[in-house]
mmCIF file of N, CA and C in Angstrom:
data_model
loop_
_atom_site.group_PDB
_atom_site.id
_atom_site.type_symbol
_atom_site.label_atom_id
_atom_site.label_comp_id
_atom_site.label_asym_id
_atom_site.label_seq_id
_atom_site.Cartn_x
_atom_site.Cartn_y
_atom_site.Cartn_z
ATOM 1 N N MET A 15 122.721 110.579 101.560
ATOM 2 C CA MET A 15 121.820 110.608 99.890
ATOM 3 C C MET A 15 123.198 110.040 99.510
ATOM 4 N N THR A 16 122.905 108.564 98.792
ATOM 5 C CA THR A 16 123.938 107.969 97.816
ATOM 6 C C THR A 16 123.719 108.632 96.231
ATOM 7 N N ASN A 17 124.644 108.859 95.746
ATOM 8 C CA ASN A 17 124.723 108.872 94.280
ATOM 9 C C ASN A 17 125.314 108.167 93.702
ATOM 10 N N ILE A 18 124.380 107.608 92.585
ATOM 11 C CA ILE A 18 124.553 106.701 91.612
ATOM 12 C C ILE A 18 125.740 107.092 90.668
ATOM 13 N N ASP A 19 126.913 106.371 90.582
ATOM 14 C CA ASP A 19 127.968 106.536 89.869
ATOM 15 C C ASP A 19 127.988 106.285 88.227
ATOM 16 N N GLY A 20 128.921 106.270 87.706
ATOM 17 C CA GLY A 20 128.671 105.975 86.143
ATOM 18 C C GLY A 20 129.030 104.179 86.040
ATOM 19 N N ASP A 21 129.757 103.766 86.882
ATOM 20 C CA ASP A 21 129.754 102.364 86.753
ATOM 21 C C ASP A 21 128.602 101.745 86.965
ATOM 22 N N ILE A 22 127.662 102.117 87.920
ATOM 23 C CA ILE A 22 126.702 101.482 88.408
ATOM 24 C C ILE A 22 125.503 101.736 87.202
ATOM 25 N N TRP A 23 125.208 103.007 86.604
ATOM 26 C CA TRP A 23 124.509 103.026 85.439
ATOM 27 C C TRP A 23 124.842 102.150 84.407
ATOM 28 N N ASN A 24 126.150 102.259 84.069
ATOM 29 C CA ASN A 24 126.522 101.244 83.209
ATOM 30 C C ASN A 24 126.142 99.871 83.223
ATOM 31 N N LYS A 25 126.422 99.636 84.485
ATOM 32 C CA LYS A 25 125.809 98.143 84.804
ATOM 33 C C LYS A 25 124.352 97.757 84.791
ATOM 34 N N PHE A 26 123.619 98.839 85.227
ATOM 35 C CA PHE A 26 122.331 98.841 85.153
ATOM 36 C C PHE A 26 121.737 98.794 83.705
ATOM 37 N N LYS A 27 122.337 99.652 82.869
ATOM 38 C CA LYS A 27 122.060 99.497 81.373
ATOM 39 C C LYS A 27 122.198 97.859 80.860
ATOM 40 N N ARG A 28 123.329 97.375 81.003
ATOM 41 C CA ARG A 28 123.462 96.312 80.821
ATOM 42 C C ARG A 28 122.376 95.206 81.020
ATOM 43 N N HIS A 29 122.431 95.201 82.366
ATOM 44 C CA HIS A 29 121.295 94.493 83.148
ATOM 45 C C HIS A 29 119.884 94.523 82.243
ATOM 46 N N CYS A 30 119.471 96.029 82.043
ATOM 47 C CA CYS A 30 118.016 96.148 81.456
ATOM 48 C C CYS A 30 118.096 95.536 80.004
ATOM 49 N N ARG A 31 119.300 95.658 79.586
ATOM 50 C CA ARG A 31 119.493 95.001 78.125
ATOM 51 C C ARG A 31 119.179 93.665 78.139
ATOM 52 N N SER A 32 119.889 93.219 78.875
ATOM 53 C CA SER A 32 120.273 91.653 78.856
ATOM 54 C C SER A 32 119.119 90.940 79.660
ATOM 55 N N GLN A 33 118.821 90.998 80.875
ATOM 56 C CA GLN A 33 117.962 90.622 81.511
ATOM 57 C C GLN A 33 116.609 91.010 81.556
ATOM 58 N N GLN A 34 116.465 92.273 81.481
ATOM 59 C CA GLN A 34 115.038 92.784 81.059
ATOM 60 C C GLN A 34 114.484 92.850 79.515
ATOM 61 N N GLN A 35 115.305 92.633 79.107
ATOM 62 C CA GLN A 35 114.952 92.951 77.324
ATOM 63 C C GLN A 35 114.503 94.130 77.184
ATOM 64 N N LEU A 36 114.995 95.398 77.798
ATOM 65 C CA LEU A 36 114.521 96.628 77.454
ATOM 66 C C LEU A 36 115.034 97.147 75.974
ATOM 67 N N ASN A 37 114.505 98.135 75.480
ATOM 68 C CA ASN A 37 114.865 98.577 74.318
ATOM 69 C C ASN A 37 116.202 99.678 74.902
ATOM 70 N N PRO A 38 117.351 99.639 74.426
ATOM 71 C CA PRO A 38 118.352 100.272 74.682
ATOM 72 C C PRO A 38 118.085 101.715 74.192
ATOM 73 N N GLU A 39 117.581 101.946 73.072
ATOM 74 C CA GLU A 39 117.491 103.234 72.132
ATOM 75 C C GLU A 39 116.505 104.177 72.883
ATOM 76 N N SER A 40 115.511 103.413 73.791
ATOM 77 C CA SER A 40 114.162 104.503 74.255
ATOM 78 C C SER A 40 113.971 103.926 75.611
ATOM 79 N N THR A 41 113.619 103.086 75.934
ATOM 80 C CA THR A 41 113.072 102.674 77.146
ATOM 81 C C THR A 41 114.070 102.481 78.426
ATOM 82 N N ILE A 42 115.327 102.288 77.845
ATOM 83 C CA ILE A 42 116.422 102.206 79.068
ATOM 84 C C ILE A 42 117.196 103.764 79.304
ATOM 85 N N LEU A 43 116.906 104.484 78.203
ATOM 86 C CA LEU A 43 117.246 106.023 78.239
ATOM 87 C C LEU A 43 116.355 106.587 79.219
ATOM 88 N N GLU A 44 115.364 106.285 78.632
ATOM 89 C CA GLU A 44 114.085 106.878 79.601
ATOM 90 C C GLU A 44 114.149 106.510 81.111
ATOM 91 N N THR A 45 114.249 105.394 81.317
ATOM 92 C CA THR A 45 114.226 104.901 82.586
ATOM 93 C C THR A 45 115.149 105.510 83.425
ATOM 94 N N ILE A 46 116.284 105.624 82.640
ATOM 95 C CA ILE A 46 117.243 106.050 83.561
ATOM 96 C C ILE A 46 117.134 107.982 83.935
ATOM 97 N N ARG A 47 116.651 108.338 82.710
ATOM 98 C CA ARG A 47 116.362 109.731 83.159
ATOM 99 C C ARG A 47 115.036 109.944 84.361
ATOM 100 N N LYS A 48 114.297 108.862 84.115
ATOM 101 C CA LYS A 48 113.320 109.201 85.315
ATOM 102 C C LYS A 48 114.010 108.862 86.526
ATOM 103 N N LEU A 49 114.890 107.939 86.607
ATOM 104 C CA LEU A 49 115.442 107.489 88.199
ATOM 105 C C LEU A 49 116.410 108.811 88.504
ATOM 106 N N GLN A 50 117.137 109.313 87.542
ATOM 107 C CA GLN A 50 117.524 110.503 87.635
ATOM 108 C C GLN A 50 117.223 111.659 88.435
ATOM 109 N N PHE A 51 115.826 111.872 87.885
ATOM 110 C CA PHE A 51 115.283 113.115 88.119
ATOM 111 C C PHE A 51 114.758 112.406 89.533
ATOM 112 N N LEU A 52 114.245 111.642 90.149
ATOM 113 C CA LEU A 52 113.974 110.613 91.147
ATOM 114 C C LEU A 52 115.253 111.288 92.425
ATOM 115 N N GLU A 53 116.155 110.713 91.729
ATOM 116 C CA GLU A 53 117.445 111.061 92.455
ATOM 117 C C GLU A 53 117.473 112.602 92.661
ATOM 118 N N ARG A 54 117.545 113.557 91.902
ATOM 119 C CA ARG A 54 117.716 115.155 92.060
ATOM 120 C C ARG A 54 116.456 115.621 93.376
ATOM 121 N N GLN A 55 115.231 114.568 93.118
ATOM 122 C CA GLN A 55 114.411 114.913 94.245
ATOM 123 C C GLN A 55 114.543 114.138 95.189
ATOM 124 N N ASP A 56 115.841 113.935 95.803
ATOM 125 C CA ASP A 56 116.509 113.659 97.290
ATOM 126 C C ASP A 56 115.642 112.016 97.803
ATOM 127 N N LEU A 57 115.288 111.242 96.647
ATOM 128 C CA LEU A 57 114.943 109.847 96.469
ATOM 129 C C LEU A 57 116.279 109.064 96.678
ATOM 130 N N ASP A 58 116.802 108.429 97.769
ATOM 131 C CA ASP A 58 118.043 107.562 97.581
ATOM 132 C C ASP A 58 117.506 106.176 96.998
ATOM 133 N N LEU A 59 117.939 106.090 95.832
ATOM 134 C CA LEU A 59 117.353 104.959 95.433
ATOM 135 C C LEU A 59 118.206 103.655 95.747
ATOM 136 N N PRO A 60 119.278 103.367 96.077
ATOM 137 C CA PRO A 60 119.703 102.128 96.918
ATOM 138 C C PRO A 60 119.175 102.014 98.220
ATOM 139 N N THR A 61 118.935 103.004 98.765
ATOM 140 C CA THR A 61 118.696 102.862 100.220
ATOM 141 C C THR A 61 117.233 103.159 100.616
ATOM 142 N N SER A 62 116.546 103.718 99.673
ATOM 143 C CA SER A 62 114.531 104.233 100.111
ATOM 144 C C SER A 62 113.760 102.707 100.158
ATOM 145 N N THR A 63 113.026 103.108 101.318
ATOM 146 C CA THR A 63 112.017 102.088 101.554
ATOM 147 C C THR A 63 111.037 102.393 101.074
ATOM 148 N N LYS A 64 110.099 101.186 100.848
ATOM 149 C CA LYS A 64 108.663 101.427 100.738
ATOM 150 C C LYS A 64 107.986 102.465 100.916
ATOM 151 N N ASP A 65 108.104 102.822 102.392
ATOM 152 C CA ASP A 65 107.263 103.857 102.951
ATOM 153 C C ASP A 65 107.876 105.194 102.427
ATOM 154 N N GLN A 66 108.888 105.148 102.157
ATOM 155 C CA GLN A 66 109.732 106.478 101.572
ATOM 156 C C GLN A 66 109.146 106.781 100.216
ATOM 157 N N ILE A 67 109.273 105.761 99.497
ATOM 158 C CA ILE A 67 108.793 106.227 98.415
ATOM 159 C C ILE A 67 107.183 106.331 98.207
ATOM 160 N N TYR A 68 106.373 105.562 98.916
ATOM 161 C CA TYR A 68 105.326 105.819 98.792
ATOM 162 C C TYR A 68 104.841 107.342 99.310
ATOM 163 N N ASP A 69 105.844 108.111 100.075
ATOM 164 C CA ASP A 69 105.595 109.202 100.990
ATOM 165 C C ASP A 69 105.838 110.198 99.619
ATOM 166 N N HIS A 70 106.937 109.858 98.910
ATOM 167 C CA HIS A 70 107.566 110.818 97.949
ATOM 168 C C HIS A 70 106.166 111.112 96.710
ATOM 169 N N PHE A 71 106.054 109.812 96.407
ATOM 170 C CA PHE A 71 104.545 109.728 95.422
ATOM 171 C C PHE A 71 103.690 110.778 96.268
ATOM 172 N N ALA A 72 102.787 110.225 97.168
ATOM 173 C CA ALA A 72 101.857 111.124 98.070
ATOM 174 C C ALA A 72 102.098 112.551 98.010
ATOM 175 N N THR A 73 103.474 113.212 98.060
ATOM 176 C CA THR A 73 103.410 114.306 98.315
ATOM 177 C C THR A 73 103.383 114.571 96.567
ATOM 178 N N ARG A 74 103.887 114.047 95.600
ATOM 179 C CA ARG A 74 103.679 114.737 94.182
ATOM 180 C C ARG A 74 102.116 114.669 94.112
ATOM 181 N N LEU A 75 101.594 113.524 94.320
ATOM 182 C CA LEU A 75 99.782 113.275 94.087
ATOM 183 C C LEU A 75 99.224 114.785 94.594
ATOM 184 N N GLU A 76 99.938 115.499 95.943
ATOM 185 C CA GLU A 76 99.345 116.466 96.849
ATOM 186 C C GLU A 76 99.333 117.532 96.086
ATOM 187 N N HIS A 77 100.743 117.612 95.595
ATOM 188 C CA HIS A 77 100.944 118.743 94.718
ATOM 189 C C HIS A 77 100.514 119.133 93.021
ATOM 190 N N GLY A 78 99.589 118.215 92.732
ATOM 191 C CA GLY A 78 99.098 118.186 91.462
ATOM 192 C C GLY A 78 99.272 117.039 90.656
ATOM 193 N N ALA A 79 100.221 116.209 90.856
ATOM 194 C CA ALA A 79 100.565 115.185 89.977
ATOM 195 C C ALA A 79 99.680 114.157 89.292
ATOM 196 N N ARG A 80 99.637 113.634 88.176
ATOM 197 C CA ARG A 80 98.429 112.646 88.060
ATOM 198 C C ARG A 80 99.069 111.036 88.183
ATOM 199 N N TYR A 81 98.381 110.344 88.350
ATOM 200 C CA TYR A 81 98.363 109.029 88.412
ATOM 201 C C TYR A 81 99.049 108.501 87.328
ATOM 202 N N SER A 82 98.884 108.941 86.225
ATOM 203 C CA SER A 82 99.311 108.582 84.766
ATOM 204 C C SER A 82 100.902 108.709 84.704
ATOM 205 N N ALA A 83 101.289 110.108 85.307
ATOM 206 C CA ALA A 83 102.280 110.490 84.955
ATOM 207 C C ALA A 83 103.254 109.558 86.053
ATOM 208 N N LEU A 84 102.836 109.755 87.124
ATOM 209 C CA LEU A 84 103.883 108.972 87.775
ATOM 210 C C LEU A 84 103.842 107.524 87.840
ATOM 211 N N ASN A 85 102.939 106.765 87.142
ATOM 212 C CA ASN A 85 103.186 105.581 86.569
ATOM 213 C C ASN A 85 104.471 105.128 85.984
ATOM 214 N N HIS A 86 104.718 106.315 85.152
ATOM 215 C CA HIS A 86 106.251 106.044 84.363
ATOM 216 C C HIS A 86 107.268 105.791 85.441
ATOM 217 N N TYR A 87 107.468 106.670 86.462
ATOM 218 C CA TYR A 87 108.491 106.481 87.585
ATOM 219 C C TYR A 87 108.359 105.389 88.463
ATOM 220 N N VAL A 88 107.065 104.784 88.353
ATOM 221 C CA VAL A 88 106.787 103.655 89.353
ATOM 222 C C VAL A 88 107.731 102.475 88.369
ATOM 223 N N LYS A 89 107.199 102.374 87.089
ATOM 224 C CA LYS A 89 107.706 101.452 86.241
ATOM 225 C C LYS A 89 109.359 101.636 86.209
ATOM 226 N N ALA A 90 109.958 102.754 86.403
ATOM 227 C CA ALA A 90 111.151 102.830 86.392
ATOM 228 C C ALA A 90 111.873 102.110 87.582
ATOM 229 N N LEU A 91 111.483 102.605 88.730
ATOM 230 C CA LEU A 91 111.650 102.081 89.995
ATOM 231 C C LEU A 91 111.649 100.535 90.220
ATOM 232 N N ASN A 92 110.475 99.967 89.776
ATOM 233 C CA ASN A 92 110.277 98.671 89.691
ATOM 234 C C ASN A 92 111.651 98.212 88.643
ATOM 235 N N ARG A 93 111.932 98.708 87.756
ATOM 236 C CA ARG A 93 113.117 98.148 87.019
ATOM 237 C C ARG A 93 114.583 98.119 87.619
ATOM 238 N N TRP A 94 114.500 99.493 88.295
ATOM 239 C CA TRP A 94 115.544 99.401 89.149
ATOM 240 C C TRP A 94 115.928 98.437 90.448
ATOM 241 N N HIS A 95 114.856 98.221 90.791
ATOM 242 C CA HIS A 95 114.542 97.180 92.244
ATOM 243 C C HIS A 95 114.690 95.966 91.364
ATOM 244 N N LYS A 96 114.696 95.447 90.116
ATOM 245 C CA LYS A 96 115.256 94.084 89.630
ATOM 246 C C LYS A 96 116.659 93.980 89.521
ATOM 247 N N PHE A 97 117.480 95.084 89.354
ATOM 248 C CA PHE A 97 119.204 95.169 89.287
ATOM 249 C C PHE A 97 119.405 94.701 90.346
ATOM 250 N N PRO A 98 120.324 93.342 90.277
ATOM 251 C CA PRO A 98 120.514 92.525 91.099
ATOM 252 C C PRO A 98 121.991 93.416 92.273
ATOM 253 N N GLU A 99 122.206 94.512 92.143
ATOM 254 C CA GLU A 99 123.165 95.284 92.845
ATOM 255 C C GLU A 99 123.386 94.839 94.332
ATOM 256 N N PRO A 100 124.149 94.396 95.275
ATOM 257 C CA PRO A 100 124.334 93.922 96.290
ATOM 258 C C PRO A 100 123.459 94.812 97.473
ATOM 259 N N ALA A 101 124.244 95.723 97.297
ATOM 260 C CA ALA A 101 123.693 96.781 98.616
ATOM 261 C C ALA A 101 122.045 97.466 98.378
ATOM 262 N N PHE A 102 121.632 96.937 97.122
ATOM 263 C CA PHE A 102 120.315 97.561 96.978
ATOM 264 C C PHE A 102 118.861 96.685 97.469
ATOM 265 N N SER A 103 118.289 97.249 98.213
ATOM 266 C CA SER A 103 116.917 96.482 98.331
ATOM 267 C C SER A 103 116.106 96.118 97.388
ATOM 268 N N SER A 104 115.239 94.951 97.158
ATOM 269 C CA SER A 104 114.234 94.622 96.192
ATOM 270 C C SER A 104 113.082 94.563 96.435
ATOM 271 N N ILE A 105 112.336 96.089 96.287
ATOM 272 C CA ILE A 105 110.926 95.715 96.684
ATOM 273 C C ILE A 105 110.063 96.354 95.170
ATOM 274 N N SER A 106 108.904 95.990 95.379
ATOM 275 C CA SER A 106 107.925 96.220 94.237
ATOM 276 C C SER A 106 107.144 97.308 94.692
ATOM 277 N N ILE A 107 106.911 98.343 93.830
ATOM 278 C CA ILE A 107 106.022 99.099 94.026
ATOM 279 C C ILE A 107 104.785 99.314 93.131
ATOM 280 N N LYS A 108 103.310 99.843 93.919
ATOM 281 C CA LYS A 108 102.180 99.785 93.043
ATOM 282 C C LYS A 108 101.414 101.118 93.601
ATOM 283 N N LEU A 109 100.988 101.885 92.517
ATOM 284 C CA LEU A 109 100.093 103.300 92.912
ATOM 285 C C LEU A 109 98.576 102.475 92.807
ATOM 286 N N LYS A 110 97.570 102.916 93.489
ATOM 287 C CA LYS A 110 96.397 102.772 93.219
ATOM 288 C C LYS A 110 95.860 103.594 93.399
ATOM 289 N N ARG A 111 94.828 104.356 92.656
ATOM 290 C CA ARG A 111 93.804 105.522 92.876
ATOM 291 C C ARG A 111 93.013 105.053 93.789
ATOM 292 N N ASN A 112 92.358 105.882 94.594
ATOM 293 C CA ASN A 112 90.980 105.407 95.475
ATOM 294 C C ASN A 112 89.941 105.509 94.858
ATOM 295 N N GLN A 113 89.063 104.490 95.283
ATOM 296 C CA GLN A 113 87.996 104.557 94.363
ATOM 297 C C GLN A 113 86.726 104.743 95.136
#
C-alpha cells in the first residue's frame, strides 16, 4: 500500500487549482478529504485498478451506502486520475444504478 506524502498532495492541490480550475477553499479540500478517507479504507490510490475500485464501491453499496453519497467519492477519484503524476494510472470511474 502506497501512502501519499505531503509533497504529492501539494502537487495535486496545485494541479486541481490550475488545470482542473477547482475552488481551493472548498472543492479541493473536500476532494482531498474524500481521497484520504479512501486511503484509510485500504484503497491504494496510485496503483488501484478499475476492478479494485469497483469492488470497493460494490462492498460499500452492500453495506448500505447510497449511490448519491458514493458519487462524491467517484468525483474525487476521477479528479485524482486526471493528475499526471507519472507513477499513477489514468482511469475513469462511473457508478450506474441497476434499472
